[in-house]
């Protein structure tokens, strides 16, 4: 294995087994909010114990090691190549850091190496930050992601930020706890349908404690988070004060005819890492 | 926290209410999609589920050098896929605890009330904690036929923590939470 492949395989191992600090901190803050002897507390205690056990043993935080999506700075294109990323995924799978988790969509057959055209997902991003970012997102949470086309009469949602708010709250109500709450929402306003999902996932890479540089979006993030947490859905949907840990909103340009709001739901097992290369 | 130990009696199970935290101890068995399909197609079960527990789980299990098994990761899988089969399974086997995630439908809730069974929610994604609670793998059925992820594994568990999400009195926490959150959602849309 080349040095680059080894380094990428280690990134995968760390992402799979060790939740980022900000996510763990948000879960601890959630635990403090929940009432004594509540099921919300029991769920959060179990989650935090799980995080500690997985990190100590270097084993997957969740058995569904998910879809691997890499975001690689454009200037690394010649070093962090798709071939090397694929080799790292195959090596990580071989070592048990990833579950055999890829199936051919037509035949249903398992692709044991987790590597084939389309897997893992790789995006080269237009920045010169020299970073490799990885997110591992499980199927249970992916099933809860949604896309809205505004205007939406049933929600009273027009083509403005108030319409975005309504659509995102509808996604929260739809998801309940089924995506393994408390979750994190990555939202994209605009784009075509494909760009919407790409950008909404890209938003999930943000530190949970950061502030959106666009003041109007920062305000909307805070409002939706507060309102979603008043739904009472709670950890794993059993009721409680913490339904979401964070809401992160980005935007992509759109054509005049389309106005999409895309919501990517990430479970509490928010496995993401970035390394500077 | 209520401690439940195998065999799970009807009296103990009927005393549970939705929202109760429980610690499950003793023997439990896994069964998911292929297991349920096999049962629904009239297959004969190789073991007795009376007063037992059925866990919707596809574990990652490895064989130790001495031939014994060890569970590396073992969180619950989504239970709704077994909705078509579970009422009959509860009625015919006398199982007392169904353990999974996400809850099940009204027919399963009715079967729980009729037979004295409950649905327990385990924490989704908590693969390491669940593996930790499994102290021993005592047996496995259908390993060849269904594969490791779908086989019927027999585990000895200690302090496996769950929440009663559907009780034997017709109450489903999921239905309650969804109705309450829908009221709040409508309230916020009216603003």
GROMACS .gro file of C-alpha atoms in nm:
model
  468
    1UNK     CA    1   0.000   0.000   0.000
    2UNK     CA    2   0.129   0.348  -0.085
    3UNK     CA    3   0.156   0.611   0.184
    4UNK     CA    4  -0.147   0.793   0.049
    5UNK     CA    5  -0.363   0.480   0.057
    6UNK     CA    6  -0.253   0.401   0.413
    7UNK     CA    7  -0.337   0.752   0.524
    8UNK     CA    8  -0.680   0.736   0.360
    9UNK     CA    9  -0.750   0.395   0.516
   10UNK     CA   10  -0.665   0.541   0.857
   11UNK     CA   11  -0.903   0.828   0.791
   12UNK     CA   12  -1.177   0.573   0.723
   13UNK     CA   13  -1.096   0.378   1.040
   14UNK     CA   14  -1.103   0.688   1.255
   15UNK     CA   15  -1.424   0.814   1.097
   16UNK     CA   16  -1.595   0.480   1.148
   17UNK     CA   17  -1.492   0.429   1.511
   18UNK     CA   18  -1.461   0.774   1.661
   19UNK     CA   19  -1.739   1.032   1.667
   20UNK     CA   20  -1.613   1.392   1.627
   21UNK     CA   21  -1.577   1.592   1.951
   22UNK     CA   22  -1.843   1.848   1.864
   23UNK     CA   23  -2.102   1.577   1.802
   24UNK     CA   24  -2.021   1.408   2.132
   25UNK     CA   25  -2.037   1.742   2.310
   26UNK     CA   26  -2.381   1.812   2.160
   27UNK     CA   27  -2.502   1.470   2.280
   28UNK     CA   28  -2.373   1.545   2.631
   29UNK     CA   29  -2.553   1.880   2.633
   30UNK     CA   30  -2.869   1.700   2.521
   31UNK     CA   31  -2.836   1.451   2.808
   32UNK     CA   32  -2.824   1.737   3.060
   33UNK     CA   33  -3.151   1.877   2.925
   34UNK     CA   34  -3.352   1.558   2.954
   35UNK     CA   35  -3.550   1.470   3.266
   36UNK     CA   36  -3.429   1.211   3.517
   37UNK     CA   37  -3.563   0.857   3.457
   38UNK     CA   38  -3.692   0.953   3.111
   39UNK     CA   39  -3.652   0.723   2.814
   40UNK     CA   40  -3.473   1.013   2.641
   41UNK     CA   41  -3.207   0.999   2.911
   42UNK     CA   42  -3.170   0.625   2.886
   43UNK     CA   43  -3.126   0.647   2.510
   44UNK     CA   44  -2.868   0.926   2.534
   45UNK     CA   45  -2.674   0.746   2.808
   46UNK     CA   46  -2.663   0.436   2.591
   47UNK     CA   47  -2.549   0.640   2.291
   48UNK     CA   48  -2.266   0.805   2.488
   49UNK     CA   49  -2.157   0.472   2.632
   50UNK     CA   50  -2.156   0.333   2.278
   51UNK     CA   51  -1.942   0.622   2.154
   52UNK     CA   52  -1.684   0.558   2.428
   53UNK     CA   53  -1.678   0.180   2.373
   54UNK     CA   54  -1.636   0.210   1.996
   55UNK     CA   55  -1.355   0.462   2.029
   56UNK     CA   56  -1.168   0.254   2.287
   57UNK     CA   57  -1.197  -0.066   2.084
   58UNK     CA   58  -1.152   0.094   1.740
   59UNK     CA   59  -1.473  -0.077   1.624
   60UNK     CA   60  -1.756   0.078   1.419
   61UNK     CA   61  -1.980   0.320   1.609
   62UNK     CA   62  -2.274   0.173   1.416
   63UNK     CA   63  -2.296  -0.161   1.233
   64UNK     CA   64  -2.428   0.024   0.926
   65UNK     CA   65  -2.103   0.182   0.811
   66UNK     CA   66  -2.304   0.364   0.548
   67UNK     CA   67  -2.234   0.532   0.219
   68UNK     CA   68  -1.885   0.680   0.209
   69UNK     CA   69  -1.876   1.025   0.053
   70UNK     CA   70  -1.539   1.193   0.005
   71UNK     CA   71  -1.499   1.565  -0.058
   72UNK     CA   72  -1.148   1.636  -0.184
   73UNK     CA   73  -1.000   1.978  -0.253
   74UNK     CA   74  -0.939   2.024  -0.624
   75UNK     CA   75  -0.566   2.089  -0.578
   76UNK     CA   76  -0.521   1.734  -0.441
   77UNK     CA   77  -0.671   1.570  -0.748
   78UNK     CA   78  -0.337   1.424  -0.857
   79UNK     CA   79  -0.246   1.282  -0.516
   80UNK     CA   80  -0.578   1.175  -0.372
   81UNK     CA   81  -0.699   1.001  -0.684
   82UNK     CA   82  -1.021   0.799  -0.718
   83UNK     CA   83  -0.805   0.486  -0.757
   84UNK     CA   84  -0.624   0.547  -0.427
   85UNK     CA   85  -0.947   0.626  -0.244
   86UNK     CA   86  -1.095   0.301  -0.379
   87UNK     CA   87  -0.786   0.107  -0.266
   88UNK     CA   88  -0.821   0.255   0.082
   89UNK     CA   89  -1.190   0.157   0.101
   90UNK     CA   90  -1.108  -0.199  -0.006
   91UNK     CA   91  -0.828  -0.220   0.253
   92UNK     CA   92  -1.051  -0.080   0.530
   93UNK     CA   93  -1.321  -0.334   0.441
   94UNK     CA   94  -1.068  -0.617   0.448
   95UNK     CA   95  -0.967  -0.516   0.801
   96UNK     CA   96  -1.323  -0.507   0.932
   97UNK     CA   97  -1.341  -0.128   0.970
   98UNK     CA   98  -1.625  -0.126   0.720
   99UNK     CA   99  -1.911  -0.373   0.688
  100UNK     CA  100  -1.961  -0.542   0.351
  101UNK     CA  101  -2.224  -0.289   0.275
  102UNK     CA  102  -2.255  -0.246  -0.102
  103UNK     CA  103  -2.508  -0.426  -0.320
  104UNK     CA  104  -2.553  -0.429  -0.693
  105UNK     CA  105  -2.882  -0.243  -0.746
  106UNK     CA  106  -2.997  -0.472  -1.028
  107UNK     CA  107  -2.895  -0.819  -0.913
  108UNK     CA  108  -2.891  -0.751  -0.539
  109UNK     CA  109  -2.554  -0.924  -0.515
  110UNK     CA  110  -2.308  -0.810  -0.252
  111UNK     CA  111  -2.002  -0.624  -0.380
  112UNK     CA  112  -1.776  -0.748  -0.103
  113UNK     CA  113  -1.495  -0.497  -0.146
  114UNK     CA  114  -1.733  -0.197  -0.122
  115UNK     CA  115  -1.564  -0.072  -0.439
  116UNK     CA  116  -1.725  -0.047  -0.785
  117UNK     CA  117  -1.814   0.231  -1.028
  118UNK     CA  118  -2.011   0.474  -0.808
  119UNK     CA  119  -1.883   0.350  -0.473
  120UNK     CA  120  -1.737   0.521  -0.283
  121UNK     CA  121  -1.880   0.860  -0.381
  122UNK     CA  122  -1.610   1.118  -0.456
  123UNK     CA  123  -1.653   1.492  -0.510
  124UNK     CA  124  -1.362   1.721  -0.597
  125UNK     CA  125  -1.444   2.060  -0.448
  126UNK     CA  126  -1.346   2.395  -0.592
  127UNK     CA  127  -1.125   2.519  -0.312
  128UNK     CA  128  -0.751   2.531  -0.247
  129UNK     CA  129  -0.775   2.418   0.115
  130UNK     CA  130  -0.583   2.094   0.058
  131UNK     CA  131  -0.835   1.897   0.262
  132UNK     CA  132  -0.986   1.553   0.243
  133UNK     CA  133  -1.323   1.526   0.411
  134UNK     CA  134  -1.518   1.207   0.465
  135UNK     CA  135  -1.871   1.146   0.578
  136UNK     CA  136  -2.018   0.802   0.646
  137UNK     CA  137  -2.395   0.810   0.644
  138UNK     CA  138  -2.609   0.509   0.732
  139UNK     CA  139  -2.910   0.389   0.535
  140UNK     CA  140  -3.163   0.446   0.814
  141UNK     CA  141  -3.090   0.816   0.811
  142UNK     CA  142  -3.060   0.838   0.433
  143UNK     CA  143  -3.412   0.695   0.403
  144UNK     CA  144  -3.540   1.000   0.592
  145UNK     CA  145  -3.386   1.261   0.362
  146UNK     CA  146  -3.633   1.462   0.153
  147UNK     CA  147  -3.662   1.712  -0.128
  148UNK     CA  148  -3.937   1.972  -0.167
  149UNK     CA  149  -4.030   2.175  -0.473
  150UNK     CA  150  -4.168   2.518  -0.379
  151UNK     CA  151  -4.427   2.654  -0.382
  152UNK     CA  152  -4.602   2.381  -0.183
  153UNK     CA  153  -4.965   2.468  -0.115
  154UNK     CA  154  -5.016   2.195   0.146
  155UNK     CA  155  -4.747   2.358   0.362
  156UNK     CA  156  -4.829   2.717   0.272
  157UNK     CA  157  -4.467   2.732   0.160
  158UNK     CA  158  -4.373   2.996  -0.095
  159UNK     CA  159  -4.042   3.071  -0.261
  160UNK     CA  160  -3.878   3.254   0.029
  161UNK     CA  161  -3.702   3.175   0.357
  162UNK     CA  162  -4.037   3.133   0.533
  163UNK     CA  163  -4.120   2.867   0.275
  164UNK     CA  164  -3.785   2.701   0.346
  165UNK     CA  165  -3.865   2.699   0.718
  166UNK     CA  166  -4.199   2.530   0.654
  167UNK     CA  167  -4.049   2.265   0.429
  168UNK     CA  168  -3.773   2.181   0.677
  169UNK     CA  169  -4.020   2.153   0.965
  170UNK     CA  170  -4.229   1.917   0.748
  171UNK     CA  171  -3.918   1.703   0.700
  172UNK     CA  172  -3.869   1.690   1.078
  173UNK     CA  173  -4.229   1.581   1.132
  174UNK     CA  174  -4.193   1.316   0.860
  175UNK     CA  175  -3.863   1.180   0.995
  176UNK     CA  176  -3.983   1.145   1.356
  177UNK     CA  177  -3.713   0.938   1.528
  178UNK     CA  178  -3.681   0.686   1.245
  179UNK     CA  179  -3.350   0.818   1.116
  180UNK     CA  180  -3.198   0.752   1.463
  181UNK     CA  181  -3.267   1.084   1.637
  182UNK     CA  182  -3.133   1.316   1.763
  183UNK     CA  183  -3.026   1.399   1.410
  184UNK     CA  184  -2.850   1.675   1.223
  185UNK     CA  185  -3.007   1.841   0.920
  186UNK     CA  186  -2.808   1.954   0.620
  187UNK     CA  187  -3.026   2.178   0.405
  188UNK     CA  188  -2.974   2.318   0.057
  189UNK     CA  189  -3.183   2.600  -0.083
  190UNK     CA  190  -3.184   2.596  -0.462
  191UNK     CA  191  -2.972   2.403  -0.709
  192UNK     CA  192  -3.110   2.139  -0.942
  193UNK     CA  193  -3.223   1.819  -0.773
  194UNK     CA  194  -2.879   1.656  -0.782
  195UNK     CA  195  -2.693   1.968  -0.662
  196UNK     CA  196  -2.947   2.001  -0.383
  197UNK     CA  197  -2.859   1.664  -0.236
  198UNK     CA  198  -2.487   1.717  -0.289
  199UNK     CA  199  -2.486   2.054  -0.114
  200UNK     CA  200  -2.712   1.936   0.168
  201UNK     CA  201  -2.462   1.657   0.240
  202UNK     CA  202  -2.177   1.903   0.214
  203UNK     CA  203  -2.345   2.109   0.488
  204UNK     CA  204  -2.326   1.805   0.715
  205UNK     CA  205  -1.948   1.844   0.720
  206UNK     CA  206  -1.972   2.167   0.919
  207UNK     CA  207  -1.872   2.180   1.286
  208UNK     CA  208  -2.195   2.163   1.485
  209UNK     CA  209  -2.096   2.466   1.692
  210UNK     CA  210  -2.008   2.698   1.402
  211UNK     CA  211  -2.211   2.998   1.289
  212UNK     CA  212  -2.332   3.039   0.934
  213UNK     CA  213  -2.145   3.332   0.772
  214UNK     CA  214  -2.469   3.445   0.604
  215UNK     CA  215  -2.665   3.624   0.881
  216UNK     CA  216  -3.010   3.542   0.737
  217UNK     CA  217  -2.922   3.172   0.721
  218UNK     CA  218  -2.764   3.176   1.068
  219UNK     CA  219  -3.090   3.316   1.203
  220UNK     CA  220  -3.297   3.057   1.016
  221UNK     CA  221  -3.077   2.773   1.143
  222UNK     CA  222  -3.129   2.884   1.504
  223UNK     CA  223  -3.503   2.924   1.460
  224UNK     CA  224  -3.559   2.585   1.295
  225UNK     CA  225  -3.346   2.410   1.558
  226UNK     CA  226  -3.544   2.570   1.839
  227UNK     CA  227  -3.879   2.493   1.677
  228UNK     CA  228  -3.787   2.134   1.585
  229UNK     CA  229  -3.685   2.068   1.943
  230UNK     CA  230  -4.029   2.180   2.058
  231UNK     CA  231  -4.187   1.889   1.863
  232UNK     CA  232  -4.117   1.650   2.151
  233UNK     CA  233  -4.002   1.368   1.923
  234UNK     CA  234  -3.686   1.308   2.123
  235UNK     CA  235  -3.401   1.055   2.101
  236UNK     CA  236  -3.504   0.753   1.888
  237UNK     CA  237  -3.854   0.903   1.867
  238UNK     CA  238  -3.953   0.801   2.219
  239UNK     CA  239  -4.029   1.156   2.330
  240UNK     CA  240  -3.801   1.421   2.476
  241UNK     CA  241  -3.651   1.763   2.436
  242UNK     CA  242  -3.381   1.680   2.184
  243UNK     CA  243  -3.504   1.597   1.835
  244UNK     CA  244  -3.218   1.766   1.647
  245UNK     CA  245  -2.860   1.849   1.743
  246UNK     CA  246  -2.806   2.104   1.467
  247UNK     CA  247  -2.940   2.255   1.145
  248UNK     CA  248  -2.694   2.365   0.874
  249UNK     CA  249  -2.816   2.553   0.569
  250UNK     CA  250  -2.640   2.631   0.243
  251UNK     CA  251  -2.753   2.752  -0.097
  252UNK     CA  252  -2.687   2.684  -0.464
  253UNK     CA  253  -2.797   2.895  -0.757
  254UNK     CA  254  -3.121   2.786  -0.922
  255UNK     CA  255  -3.293   2.846  -1.254
  256UNK     CA  256  -3.599   3.076  -1.239
  257UNK     CA  257  -3.838   2.784  -1.290
  258UNK     CA  258  -3.715   2.572  -0.995
  259UNK     CA  259  -3.695   2.626  -0.621
  260UNK     CA  260  -3.587   2.312  -0.438
  261UNK     CA  261  -3.538   2.270  -0.066
  262UNK     CA  262  -3.336   1.959   0.004
  263UNK     CA  263  -3.302   1.814   0.351
  264UNK     CA  264  -3.036   1.555   0.429
  265UNK     CA  265  -3.099   1.380   0.761
  266UNK     CA  266  -2.790   1.256   0.946
  267UNK     CA  267  -2.831   1.023   1.245
  268UNK     CA  268  -2.673   1.087   1.586
  269UNK     CA  269  -2.385   0.863   1.472
  270UNK     CA  270  -2.251   1.156   1.274
  271UNK     CA  271  -1.934   1.003   1.140
  272UNK     CA  272  -1.730   1.268   0.965
  273UNK     CA  273  -1.364   1.365   0.964
  274UNK     CA  274  -1.140   1.598   0.772
  275UNK     CA  275  -0.766   1.600   0.736
  276UNK     CA  276  -0.536   1.865   0.597
  277UNK     CA  277  -0.309   1.714   0.338
  278UNK     CA  278  -3.556   0.054   3.559
  279UNK     CA  279  -3.737  -0.280   3.555
  280UNK     CA  280  -3.523  -0.592   3.536
  281UNK     CA  281  -3.658  -0.873   3.318
  282UNK     CA  282  -3.498  -1.217   3.329
  283UNK     CA  283  -3.567  -1.513   3.099
  284UNK     CA  284  -3.815  -1.687   3.106
  285UNK     CA  285  -4.030  -1.375   3.082
  286UNK     CA  286  -4.364  -1.433   3.256
  287UNK     CA  287  -4.696  -1.301   3.127
  288UNK     CA  288  -4.757  -1.130   3.463
  289UNK     CA  289  -4.426  -0.939   3.448
  290UNK     CA  290  -4.476  -0.844   3.085
  291UNK     CA  291  -4.835  -0.725   3.135
  292UNK     CA  292  -4.715  -0.505   3.423
  293UNK     CA  293  -4.499  -0.303   3.180
  294UNK     CA  294  -4.620   0.031   3.048
  295UNK     CA  295  -4.512   0.223   2.739
  296UNK     CA  296  -4.221   0.448   2.837
  297UNK     CA  297  -4.078   0.213   3.102
  298UNK     CA  298  -3.705   0.152   3.091
  299UNK     CA  299  -3.611  -0.216   3.113
  300UNK     CA  300  -3.295  -0.420   3.157
  301UNK     CA  301  -3.321  -0.752   2.971
  302UNK     CA  302  -3.123  -1.050   3.102
  303UNK     CA  303  -3.079  -1.411   3.000
  304UNK     CA  304  -3.160  -1.583   2.674
  305UNK     CA  305  -3.273  -1.392   2.365
  306UNK     CA  306  -3.278  -1.497   1.998
  307UNK     CA  307  -3.240  -1.301   1.676
  308UNK     CA  308  -3.465  -1.329   1.375
  309UNK     CA  309  -3.514  -1.091   1.086
  310UNK     CA  310  -3.640  -1.099   0.728
  311UNK     CA  311  -3.562  -1.452   0.613
  312UNK     CA  312  -3.645  -1.599   0.953
  313UNK     CA  313  -3.992  -1.439   0.947
  314UNK     CA  314  -4.052  -1.543   0.588
  315UNK     CA  315  -3.955  -1.901   0.674
  316UNK     CA  316  -4.201  -1.901   0.964
  317UNK     CA  317  -4.481  -1.747   0.755
  318UNK     CA  318  -4.428  -2.012   0.484
  319UNK     CA  319  -4.502  -2.281   0.741
  320UNK     CA  320  -4.144  -2.369   0.837
  321UNK     CA  321  -4.092  -2.553   1.162
  322UNK     CA  322  -3.903  -2.353   1.423
  323UNK     CA  323  -3.600  -2.532   1.567
  324UNK     CA  324  -3.645  -2.386   1.915
  325UNK     CA  325  -3.919  -2.289   2.159
  326UNK     CA  326  -3.998  -1.916   2.182
  327UNK     CA  327  -4.255  -1.950   2.463
  328UNK     CA  328  -4.186  -1.680   2.724
  329UNK     CA  329  -3.882  -1.581   2.518
  330UNK     CA  330  -3.751  -1.279   2.330
  331UNK     CA  331  -3.712  -1.217   1.957
  332UNK     CA  332  -3.453  -0.956   1.858
  333UNK     CA  333  -3.464  -0.795   1.511
  334UNK     CA  334  -3.091  -0.787   1.453
  335UNK     CA  335  -2.832  -0.877   1.193
  336UNK     CA  336  -2.517  -0.904   1.401
  337UNK     CA  337  -2.154  -0.908   1.293
  338UNK     CA  338  -2.028  -1.231   1.449
  339UNK     CA  339  -1.676  -1.374   1.435
  340UNK     CA  340  -1.553  -1.722   1.520
  341UNK     CA  341  -1.296  -1.748   1.799
  342UNK     CA  342  -0.995  -1.983   1.758
  343UNK     CA  343  -1.164  -2.232   1.995
  344UNK     CA  344  -1.472  -2.251   1.768
  345UNK     CA  345  -1.697  -2.037   1.988
  346UNK     CA  346  -1.863  -1.721   1.855
  347UNK     CA  347  -1.819  -1.359   1.949
  348UNK     CA  348  -2.046  -1.066   1.858
  349UNK     CA  349  -1.854  -0.763   1.733
  350UNK     CA  350  -2.146  -0.535   1.643
  351UNK     CA  351  -2.514  -0.596   1.702
  352UNK     CA  352  -2.757  -0.305   1.698
  353UNK     CA  353  -3.125  -0.346   1.617
  354UNK     CA  354  -3.256  -0.337   1.261
  355UNK     CA  355  -3.576  -0.162   1.147
  356UNK     CA  356  -3.878  -0.365   1.256
  357UNK     CA  357  -4.151  -0.250   1.016
  358UNK     CA  358  -4.044  -0.504   0.756
  359UNK     CA  359  -4.171  -0.783   0.983
  360UNK     CA  360  -4.517  -0.628   1.030
  361UNK     CA  361  -4.689  -0.879   0.800
  362UNK     CA  362  -4.555  -1.177   0.998
  363UNK     CA  363  -4.529  -1.067   1.362
  364UNK     CA  364  -4.892  -1.100   1.481
  365UNK     CA  365  -4.900  -1.468   1.381
  366UNK     CA  366  -4.556  -1.522   1.530
  367UNK     CA  367  -4.666  -1.377   1.864
  368UNK     CA  368  -4.990  -1.575   1.867
  369UNK     CA  369  -4.840  -1.908   1.766
  370UNK     CA  370  -4.514  -1.907   1.963
  371UNK     CA  371  -4.604  -1.730   2.289
  372UNK     CA  372  -4.303  -1.500   2.259
  373UNK     CA  373  -4.315  -1.218   2.517
  374UNK     CA  374  -4.060  -0.961   2.402
  375UNK     CA  375  -4.007  -0.829   2.051
  376UNK     CA  376  -3.693  -0.613   2.041
  377UNK     CA  377  -3.608  -0.384   1.749
  378UNK     CA  378  -3.620  -0.026   1.638
  379UNK     CA  379  -3.882   0.205   1.491
  380UNK     CA  380  -4.190   0.024   1.619
  381UNK     CA  381  -4.453  -0.193   1.450
  382UNK     CA  382  -4.810  -0.161   1.325
  383UNK     CA  383  -5.154  -0.171   1.487
  384UNK     CA  384  -5.200  -0.544   1.415
  385UNK     CA  385  -4.884  -0.621   1.609
  386UNK     CA  386  -5.001  -0.392   1.889
  387UNK     CA  387  -5.329  -0.591   1.899
  388UNK     CA  388  -5.141  -0.920   1.912
  389UNK     CA  389  -4.933  -0.785   2.203
  390UNK     CA  390  -5.253  -0.700   2.391
  391UNK     CA  391  -5.417  -1.034   2.313
  392UNK     CA  392  -5.122  -1.256   2.404
  393UNK     CA  393  -4.937  -1.054   2.668
  394UNK     CA  394  -4.631  -0.937   2.478
  395UNK     CA  395  -4.448  -0.605   2.441
  396UNK     CA  396  -4.232  -0.432   2.183
  397UNK     CA  397  -3.903  -0.298   2.314
  398UNK     CA  398  -3.704  -0.028   2.142
  399UNK     CA  399  -3.329  -0.086   2.154
  400UNK     CA  400  -3.106   0.208   2.072
  401UNK     CA  401  -3.051   0.227   1.697
  402UNK     CA  402  -2.688   0.246   1.594
  403UNK     CA  403  -2.558   0.147   1.936
  404UNK     CA  404  -2.369  -0.148   1.792
  405UNK     CA  405  -2.084  -0.150   2.044
  406UNK     CA  406  -2.311  -0.127   2.350
  407UNK     CA  407  -2.532  -0.408   2.225
  408UNK     CA  408  -2.231  -0.626   2.150
  409UNK     CA  409  -2.105  -0.552   2.501
  410UNK     CA  410  -2.436  -0.662   2.658
  411UNK     CA  411  -2.415  -0.998   2.476
  412UNK     CA  412  -2.202  -1.204   2.711
  413UNK     CA  413  -2.221  -1.535   2.526
  414UNK     CA  414  -2.340  -1.688   2.201
  415UNK     CA  415  -2.504  -2.012   2.309
  416UNK     CA  416  -2.636  -2.146   1.981
  417UNK     CA  417  -2.716  -2.065   1.621
  418UNK     CA  418  -2.986  -2.196   1.386
  419UNK     CA  419  -3.016  -2.156   1.007
  420UNK     CA  420  -2.655  -2.038   0.973
  421UNK     CA  421  -2.605  -2.226   0.647
  422UNK     CA  422  -2.949  -2.148   0.507
  423UNK     CA  423  -2.980  -1.777   0.591
  424UNK     CA  424  -2.620  -1.659   0.635
  425UNK     CA  425  -2.466  -1.499   0.945
  426UNK     CA  426  -2.655  -1.168   0.927
  427UNK     CA  427  -2.996  -1.340   0.900
  428UNK     CA  428  -2.945  -1.654   1.107
  429UNK     CA  429  -3.129  -1.716   1.433
  430UNK     CA  430  -2.863  -1.654   1.696
  431UNK     CA  431  -2.913  -1.746   2.057
  432UNK     CA  432  -2.751  -1.498   2.293
  433UNK     CA  433  -2.703  -1.472   2.666
  434UNK     CA  434  -2.743  -1.103   2.751
  435UNK     CA  435  -2.671  -0.904   3.063
  436UNK     CA  436  -2.831  -0.568   3.131
  437UNK     CA  437  -2.945  -0.512   2.773
  438UNK     CA  438  -3.122  -0.178   2.807
  439UNK     CA  439  -3.435  -0.098   2.613
  440UNK     CA  440  -3.750   0.112   2.640
  441UNK     CA  441  -4.103  -0.030   2.627
  442UNK     CA  442  -4.236   0.137   2.313
  443UNK     CA  443  -4.555  -0.071   2.267
  444UNK     CA  444  -4.716  -0.229   2.570
  445UNK     CA  445  -4.985  -0.496   2.616
  446UNK     CA  446  -5.251  -0.233   2.698
  447UNK     CA  447  -5.281  -0.094   2.346
  448UNK     CA  448  -5.041   0.197   2.393
  449UNK     CA  449  -4.773   0.276   2.136
  450UNK     CA  450  -4.525   0.546   2.230
  451UNK     CA  451  -4.452   0.607   1.861
  452UNK     CA  452  -4.817   0.682   1.784
  453UNK     CA  453  -4.841   0.913   2.086
  454UNK     CA  454  -4.523   1.102   2.003
  455UNK     CA  455  -4.620   1.139   1.638
  456UNK     CA  456  -4.967   1.273   1.722
  457UNK     CA  457  -4.824   1.524   1.971
  458UNK     CA  458  -4.548   1.641   1.736
  459UNK     CA  459  -4.803   1.678   1.455
  460UNK     CA  460  -5.012   1.910   1.674
  461UNK     CA  461  -4.703   2.121   1.744
  462UNK     CA  462  -4.607   2.119   1.373
  463UNK     CA  463  -4.954   2.247   1.273
  464UNK     CA  464  -4.930   2.511   1.545
  465UNK     CA  465  -4.598   2.635   1.406
  466UNK     CA  466  -4.732   2.642   1.049
  467UNK     CA  467  -5.020   2.859   1.164
  468UNK     CA  468  -4.772   3.125   1.280
   0.00000   0.00000   0.00000
